[in-house]
Amino acid sequence: REMYVSGVTHDTNVAKLTVIEVPDKPGIAFTIFDALAKERINVDMIVQSTKAEAVTDLLFTISKDDSRRAVKIIEDLIPQLGAKGLHCDESVAKVSVVGAGMVTHPGVAALMFKALADSGINIQVISTSEIRISCLIDQSQVEKAVEAIHRAFQLELEPGEIPAA
Amino acid sequence: REMYVSGVTHDTNVAKLTVIEVPDKPGIAFTIFDALAKERINVDMIVQSTKAEAVTDLLFTISKDDSRRAVKIIEDLIPQLGAKGLHCDESVAKVSVVGAGMVTHPGVAALMFKALADSGINIQVISTSEIRISCLIDQSQVEKAVEAIHRAFQLELEPGEIPAA
Ligand SMILES: C[C@@H](O)[C@H](N)C(=O)O
Ligand SMILES: C[C@@H](O)[C@H](N)C(=O)O
């Protein structure tokens, strides 16, 4: 099947909220995102990876503009959830490789991660689909990241995209 | 912007590999996925959420058919990575809601999670994009999950899809 990388996107208007050590049982994810949905808070990434433990962290990203409201909503929910707490991180940015057919081309993720590694940029969060590989990195490194990924994929920078450093 | 849910997909040919307590520093993600890419192992989901610690878990999914080879590749890499170990879980299945514009419609994730919660199904891993919300659940519950999500979204089952229980 055809694979192509159509571009690199980035977003600095990102806040990462992590619900810390929440019981890993049915109904928890629903409670969190129902509360956010009722307040019309748009959620971008939802990322949860589970260990073989009774608790897990659940993180999600929203825009920085919504973070104060979202923090209030989730903090009010902490007792009901039985979570340890909530962490809000506004120092992150999201950088993504966008394309198609990337599942069947394992080298695409490796190349994106190489570009970041070679630039000394630490990958904090990863979430993927067949058409998008998204990483959260430190906001201060986003220009360097976009430029490095463009170089790695030999993509021309579009007008208006971050110019090469 | 338009939002729609076009369908529910499921995949039982899923193995979840977790690289446990790997140093959270540049180059780690590249090392893992470069090794898999060189062996032409197709990777579906990559999920990493980070705590404010020196180590993190990094999990990814592949087909069950590739798991033995992938386990060998990653186990050989454990010393170089400095990870604690590797966990391979073949008891999972992936269920996804597929559509468009889901970021700007926070209720979609909440409704999917509600369907699973109401069926008593625990969500083990979550990864999302604007066009897909994917959850890993126990393989034994996948029919129940697909049916519950269909009901929640009032979608007609396509010919060939898992019939209502
Ligand atoms: C942590 C959360 O995802 C939980 N496992 C649930 O099913 O809701
Ligand atoms: C854990 C892994 O993602 C690491 N932070 C890296 O940048 O490669």
Short mmCIF file of C-alpha atoms and ligand atoms in Angstrom, two decimals:
data_model
loop_
_atom_site.label_atom_id
_atom_site.label_comp_id
_atom_site.label_asym_id
_atom_site.label_seq_id
_atom_site.Cartn_x
_atom_site.Cartn_y
_atom_site.Cartn_z
CA ARG A 1 0.00 0.00 0.00
CA GLU A 2 1.08 3.56 -0.73
CA MET A 3 2.91 5.41 1.96
CA TYR A 4 3.68 9.07 1.95
CA VAL A 5 4.58 11.77 4.38
CA SER A 6 2.72 14.91 3.44
CA GLY A 7 4.07 17.24 6.04
CA VAL A 8 5.16 18.22 9.49
CA THR A 9 2.83 20.11 11.80
CA HIS A 10 3.45 21.73 15.13
CA ASP A 11 1.31 23.28 17.83
CA THR A 12 2.60 25.35 20.74
CA ASN A 13 -0.86 26.08 22.13
CA VAL A 14 -0.79 22.83 24.08
CA ALA A 15 -1.28 22.06 27.75
CA LYS A 16 -0.67 18.53 29.00
CA LEU A 17 -2.83 17.39 31.91
CA THR A 18 -2.00 14.16 33.69
CA VAL A 19 -4.42 12.50 36.09
CA ILE A 20 -2.00 10.76 38.42
CA GLU A 21 -2.42 7.26 39.80
CA VAL A 22 -6.08 6.83 39.05
CA PRO A 23 -7.68 3.44 39.80
CA ASP A 24 -7.49 1.34 36.67
CA LYS A 25 -11.10 0.18 36.64
CA PRO A 26 -14.09 0.68 34.33
CA GLY A 27 -15.76 4.06 34.41
CA ILE A 28 -12.74 6.22 35.16
CA ALA A 29 -12.05 7.37 31.61
CA PHE A 30 -15.75 8.07 31.11
CA THR A 31 -15.96 10.19 34.25
CA ILE A 32 -13.02 12.36 33.21
CA PHE A 33 -14.00 13.00 29.62
CA ASP A 34 -17.70 13.35 30.33
CA ALA A 35 -16.88 16.15 32.78
CA LEU A 36 -14.73 17.89 30.15
CA ALA A 37 -17.30 17.37 27.40
CA LYS A 38 -20.07 18.89 29.51
CA GLU A 39 -17.94 22.02 29.79
CA ARG A 40 -17.20 21.91 26.06
CA ILE A 41 -13.47 21.57 26.55
CA ASN A 42 -11.93 20.28 23.35
CA VAL A 43 -9.48 17.47 23.93
CA ASP A 44 -6.75 16.71 21.41
CA MET A 45 -4.61 13.74 22.46
CA ILE A 46 -5.66 11.18 25.04
CA VAL A 47 -2.79 8.91 26.04
CA GLN A 48 -2.91 6.11 28.54
CA SER A 49 -0.50 3.23 28.85
CA THR A 50 -1.08 0.73 31.60
CA LYS A 51 1.22 -1.30 33.74
CA ALA A 52 0.06 -4.44 35.47
CA GLU A 53 -0.91 -2.39 38.51
CA ALA A 54 -4.06 -1.26 40.21
CA VAL A 55 -3.45 2.36 39.20
CA THR A 56 -2.37 4.15 36.06
CA ASP A 57 -1.76 7.67 34.80
CA LEU A 58 -4.07 9.10 32.17
CA LEU A 59 -2.90 12.13 30.25
CA PHE A 60 -4.56 14.35 27.72
CA THR A 61 -3.82 17.57 25.89
CA ILE A 62 -5.98 20.65 25.46
CA SER A 63 -5.25 24.19 24.40
CA LYS A 64 -3.45 26.45 26.84
CA ASP A 65 -6.50 28.73 26.72
CA ASP A 66 -8.63 26.01 28.32
CA SER A 67 -6.13 24.79 30.89
CA ARG A 68 -7.30 26.84 33.87
CA ARG A 69 -10.90 25.68 33.42
CA ALA A 70 -9.87 22.08 32.79
CA VAL A 71 -7.64 21.98 35.86
CA LYS A 72 -10.58 23.20 37.98
CA ILE A 73 -12.92 20.58 36.53
CA ILE A 74 -10.52 17.69 37.07
CA GLU A 75 -9.35 18.83 40.50
CA ASP A 76 -12.98 18.84 41.64
CA LEU A 77 -13.23 15.27 40.38
CA ILE A 78 -10.12 13.90 42.11
CA PRO A 79 -11.94 12.64 45.25
CA GLN A 80 -14.60 10.87 43.16
CA LEU A 81 -11.94 9.34 40.92
CA GLY A 82 -9.74 8.28 43.81
CA ALA A 83 -6.74 9.65 41.95
CA LYS A 84 -3.56 10.86 43.62
CA GLY A 85 -3.71 14.23 41.89
CA LEU A 86 -3.46 16.23 38.70
CA HIS A 87 -0.40 17.65 36.98
CA CYS A 88 -0.67 20.47 34.43
CA ASP A 89 2.31 21.08 32.14
CA GLU A 90 2.30 24.06 29.80
CA SER A 91 5.92 23.75 28.75
CA VAL A 92 5.15 21.29 25.96
CA ALA A 93 4.53 21.56 22.26
CA LYS A 94 3.22 18.97 19.84
CA VAL A 95 5.05 18.07 16.66
CA SER A 96 3.57 15.61 14.17
CA VAL A 97 4.47 13.85 10.98
CA VAL A 98 1.34 13.58 8.88
CA GLY A 99 0.82 11.22 6.00
CA ALA A 100 -0.78 7.95 5.08
CA GLY A 101 -0.03 4.29 5.28
CA MET A 102 2.51 4.79 8.01
CA VAL A 103 1.61 1.62 9.88
CA THR A 104 2.95 -0.50 7.07
CA HIS A 105 6.12 1.57 6.82
CA PRO A 106 7.85 1.18 10.19
CA GLY A 107 10.78 3.32 9.07
CA VAL A 108 8.72 6.51 9.23
CA ALA A 109 8.48 6.59 13.01
CA ALA A 110 12.14 5.60 13.32
CA LEU A 111 13.16 8.46 11.02
CA MET A 112 11.11 11.02 12.93
CA PHE A 113 12.57 9.79 16.22
CA LYS A 114 16.07 9.90 14.70
CA ALA A 115 15.63 13.51 13.70
CA LEU A 116 14.62 14.40 17.24
CA ALA A 117 17.35 12.29 18.84
CA ASP A 118 20.06 13.76 16.63
CA SER A 119 18.91 17.23 17.69
CA GLY A 120 19.14 16.21 21.33
CA ILE A 121 15.37 16.63 21.77
CA ASN A 122 13.72 14.39 24.34
CA ILE A 123 10.38 12.83 23.40
CA GLN A 124 7.99 13.14 26.34
CA VAL A 125 4.81 11.63 24.93
CA ILE A 126 4.12 9.58 21.81
CA SER A 127 0.78 8.80 20.22
CA THR A 128 0.30 7.42 16.73
CA SER A 129 -2.26 6.52 14.13
CA GLU A 130 -1.90 5.32 10.57
CA ILE A 131 -1.90 8.90 9.34
CA ARG A 132 -0.11 10.76 12.12
CA ILE A 133 2.83 10.29 14.47
CA SER A 134 2.64 12.86 17.25
CA CYS A 135 5.23 13.68 19.88
CA LEU A 136 5.15 16.10 22.78
CA ILE A 137 8.48 17.80 23.33
CA ASP A 138 9.69 20.83 25.19
CA GLN A 139 8.13 23.97 23.73
CA SER A 140 11.51 25.72 23.54
CA GLN A 141 12.71 23.12 21.03
CA VAL A 142 9.83 23.15 18.58
CA GLU A 143 11.53 25.16 15.81
CA LYS A 144 14.58 22.91 15.98
CA ALA A 145 12.32 19.85 15.91
CA VAL A 146 10.30 20.96 12.89
CA GLU A 147 13.43 21.88 10.98
CA ALA A 148 15.17 18.60 11.84
CA ILE A 149 12.18 16.50 10.81
CA HIS A 150 11.87 18.41 7.53
CA ARG A 151 15.53 17.72 6.82
CA ALA A 152 15.19 14.04 7.70
CA PHE A 153 12.23 13.58 5.37
CA GLN A 154 13.67 15.99 2.81
CA LEU A 155 10.46 17.94 2.73
CA GLU A 156 10.32 21.45 1.36
CA LEU A 157 9.20 23.97 3.91
CA GLU A 158 5.85 25.46 2.98
CA PRO A 159 5.45 29.23 2.88
CA GLY A 160 4.64 30.30 6.41
CA GLU A 161 6.23 27.25 8.00
CA ILE A 162 9.07 27.71 10.45
CA PRO A 163 12.16 28.56 8.36
CA ALA A 164 15.35 26.59 8.81
CA ALA A 165 17.37 27.90 11.74
CA ARG B 1 -16.60 21.94 11.76
CA GLU B 2 -18.41 18.78 10.77
CA MET B 3 -18.11 15.83 13.09
CA TYR B 4 -19.20 12.37 12.30
CA VAL B 5 -18.57 8.87 13.50
CA SER B 6 -18.37 6.58 10.51
CA GLY B 7 -17.88 3.30 12.24
CA VAL B 8 -16.42 1.02 14.84
CA THR B 9 -13.46 -1.20 14.03
CA HIS B 10 -11.85 -3.96 15.99
CA ASP B 11 -8.72 -6.04 15.69
CA THR B 12 -7.93 -9.16 17.67
CA ASN B 13 -4.63 -9.82 15.91
CA VAL B 14 -2.86 -7.51 18.35
CA ALA B 15 0.13 -8.03 20.62
CA LYS B 16 1.09 -5.31 23.09
CA LEU B 17 4.79 -4.98 23.84
CA THR B 18 5.91 -2.75 26.70
CA VAL B 19 9.53 -1.70 27.13
CA ILE B 20 9.67 -1.28 30.89
CA GLU B 21 11.45 1.53 32.72
CA VAL B 22 13.59 2.73 29.88
CA PRO B 23 15.74 5.83 30.46
CA ASP B 24 13.78 8.85 29.36
CA LYS B 25 16.50 10.47 27.26
CA PRO B 26 16.96 11.27 23.55
CA GLY B 27 17.68 8.37 21.26
CA ILE B 28 15.74 5.66 23.05
CA ALA B 29 12.63 5.77 20.86
CA PHE B 30 14.82 5.84 17.76
CA THR B 31 16.82 2.80 18.86
CA ILE B 32 13.68 0.74 19.45
CA PHE B 33 11.81 1.56 16.27
CA ASP B 34 14.88 1.54 14.06
CA ALA B 35 15.55 -2.04 15.17
CA LEU B 36 11.97 -3.04 14.40
CA ALA B 37 11.97 -1.20 11.06
CA LYS B 38 15.17 -2.93 9.94
CA GLU B 39 13.39 -6.25 10.49
CA ARG B 40 10.32 -4.93 8.67
CA ILE B 41 8.05 -5.34 11.66
CA ASN B 42 4.94 -3.24 11.15
CA VAL B 43 4.03 -1.23 14.19
CA ASP B 44 0.46 -0.03 14.74
CA MET B 45 0.10 2.01 17.91
CA ILE B 46 3.00 3.62 19.75
CA VAL B 47 1.99 4.93 23.16
CA GLN B 48 4.22 6.65 25.66
CA SER B 49 3.15 8.84 28.53
CA THR B 50 5.82 10.27 30.76
CA LYS B 51 5.97 11.03 34.41
CA ALA B 52 8.45 13.50 35.82
CA GLU B 53 10.92 10.67 36.37
CA ALA B 54 14.16 9.49 34.86
CA VAL B 55 12.49 6.43 33.36
CA THR B 56 9.30 5.70 31.49
CA ASP B 57 7.48 2.81 29.85
CA LEU B 58 7.10 2.77 26.09
CA LEU B 59 4.48 0.48 24.62
CA PHE B 60 3.60 -0.42 21.09
CA THR B 61 1.34 -2.85 19.29
CA ILE B 62 2.11 -5.23 16.44
CA SER B 63 0.32 -8.21 15.01
CA LYS B 64 0.39 -11.44 16.99
CA ASP B 65 2.13 -13.04 14.01
CA ASP B 66 5.16 -10.78 14.54
CA SER B 67 5.34 -10.95 18.32
CA ARG B 68 7.89 -13.71 18.67
CA ARG B 69 10.32 -11.96 16.33
CA ALA B 70 9.70 -8.55 17.90
CA VAL B 71 10.25 -9.90 21.42
CA LYS B 72 13.61 -11.33 20.32
CA ILE B 73 14.67 -8.05 18.71
CA ILE B 74 13.77 -5.93 21.72
CA GLU B 75 15.12 -8.37 24.30
CA ASP B 76 18.48 -8.25 22.53
CA LEU B 77 18.32 -4.47 22.82
CA ILE B 78 17.52 -4.29 26.54
CA PRO B 79 21.14 -3.95 27.73
CA GLN B 80 21.87 -1.18 25.20
CA LEU B 81 18.67 0.64 26.14
CA GLY B 82 19.25 0.26 29.87
CA ALA B 83 15.63 -0.80 30.28
CA LYS B 84 14.34 -2.98 33.08
CA GLY B 85 12.76 -5.46 30.68
CA LEU B 86 10.08 -6.21 28.13
CA HIS B 87 6.51 -7.38 28.65
CA CYS B 88 4.52 -9.02 25.85
CA ASP B 89 0.76 -9.22 26.23
CA GLU B 90 -1.29 -11.15 23.68
CA SER B 91 -4.55 -11.03 25.63
CA VAL B 92 -5.55 -7.65 24.20
CA ALA B 93 -7.70 -6.51 21.31
CA LYS B 94 -8.04 -3.06 19.81
CA VAL B 95 -11.39 -1.37 19.37
CA SER B 96 -11.69 2.00 17.65
CA VAL B 97 -14.26 4.63 16.87
CA VAL B 98 -13.45 6.09 13.47
CA GLY B 99 -14.71 9.37 12.14
CA ALA B 100 -13.71 12.96 11.59
CA GLY B 101 -13.54 16.15 13.55
CA MET B 102 -13.55 14.33 16.85
CA VAL B 103 -11.15 16.72 18.55
CA THR B 104 -13.71 19.48 18.46
CA HIS B 105 -16.43 17.17 19.74
CA PRO B 106 -15.31 16.08 23.20
CA GLY B 107 -18.48 14.08 23.73
CA VAL B 108 -17.40 11.40 21.28
CA ALA B 109 -14.63 10.02 23.47
CA ALA B 110 -16.87 10.28 26.53
CA LEU B 111 -19.60 8.29 24.76
CA MET B 112 -17.21 5.55 23.66
CA PHE B 113 -15.80 5.31 27.18
CA LYS B 114 -19.34 5.22 28.60
CA ALA B 115 -20.27 2.30 26.36
CA LEU B 116 -17.25 0.38 27.60
CA ALA B 117 -17.77 1.36 31.24
CA ASP B 118 -21.44 0.37 31.18
CA SER B 119 -20.41 -3.02 29.84
CA GLY B 120 -17.92 -3.42 32.66
CA ILE B 121 -15.01 -3.39 30.20
CA ASN B 122 -11.72 -2.00 31.49
CA ILE B 123 -9.77 0.28 29.16
CA GLN B 124 -6.09 -0.68 29.27
CA VAL B 125 -4.56 1.68 26.73
CA ILE B 126 -5.93 4.78 25.00
CA SER B 127 -4.53 6.56 21.97
CA THR B 128 -6.39 9.15 19.91
CA SER B 129 -6.22 11.28 16.82
CA GLU B 130 -8.73 13.59 15.24
CA ILE B 131 -10.12 10.72 13.19
CA ARG B 132 -9.76 7.77 15.52
CA ILE B 133 -10.15 6.92 19.19
CA SER B 134 -8.49 3.57 19.93
CA CYS B 135 -8.65 1.51 23.07
CA LEU B 136 -6.96 -1.75 24.00
CA ILE B 137 -9.20 -4.00 26.05
CA ASP B 138 -9.23 -7.64 26.98
CA GLN B 139 -9.60 -9.77 23.86
CA SER B 140 -12.39 -11.82 25.45
CA GLN B 141 -14.58 -8.72 25.61
CA VAL B 142 -14.23 -7.45 22.08
CA GLU B 143 -17.65 -8.57 20.76
CA LYS B 144 -19.36 -7.04 23.77
CA ALA B 145 -17.35 -3.84 23.25
CA VAL B 146 -18.15 -3.50 19.55
CA GLU B 147 -21.82 -4.12 20.18
CA ALA B 148 -21.98 -1.65 23.08
CA ILE B 149 -20.25 1.09 21.11
CA HIS B 150 -22.56 0.53 18.15
CA ARG B 151 -25.55 0.89 20.46
CA ALA B 152 -24.15 4.01 22.07
CA PHE B 153 -23.60 5.71 18.73
CA GLN B 154 -26.74 4.18 17.23
CA LEU B 155 -24.79 2.90 14.28
CA GLU B 156 -26.15 0.17 12.07
CA LEU B 157 -23.97 -2.90 12.01
CA GLU B 158 -22.44 -3.43 8.57
CA PRO B 159 -22.79 -6.79 6.90
CA GLY B 160 -19.95 -8.91 8.17
CA GLU B 161 -19.56 -6.97 11.38
CA ILE B 162 -19.95 -8.69 14.71
CA PRO B 163 -23.71 -9.17 15.21
CA ALA B 164 -25.38 -7.96 18.37
CA ALA B 165 -25.04 -10.50 21.16
C1 LIG C 1 -7.86 4.35 33.60
C2 LIG C 1 -9.13 4.16 32.83
O1 LIG C 1 -8.89 4.13 31.45
C3 LIG C 1 -9.90 2.91 33.25
N1 LIG C 1 -9.15 1.72 32.98
C4 LIG C 1 -11.25 2.89 32.56
O2 LIG C 1 -11.60 1.91 31.98
O3 LIG C 1 -11.95 3.83 32.53
C1 LIG C 2 11.48 7.21 26.08
C2 LIG C 2 11.88 7.85 24.78
O1 LIG C 2 10.78 8.35 24.10
C3 LIG C 2 12.91 8.94 24.99
N1 LIG C 2 12.37 10.03 25.75
C4 LIG C 2 13.39 9.43 23.63
O2 LIG C 2 13.37 10.60 23.37
O3 LIG C 2 13.74 8.68 22.78
#
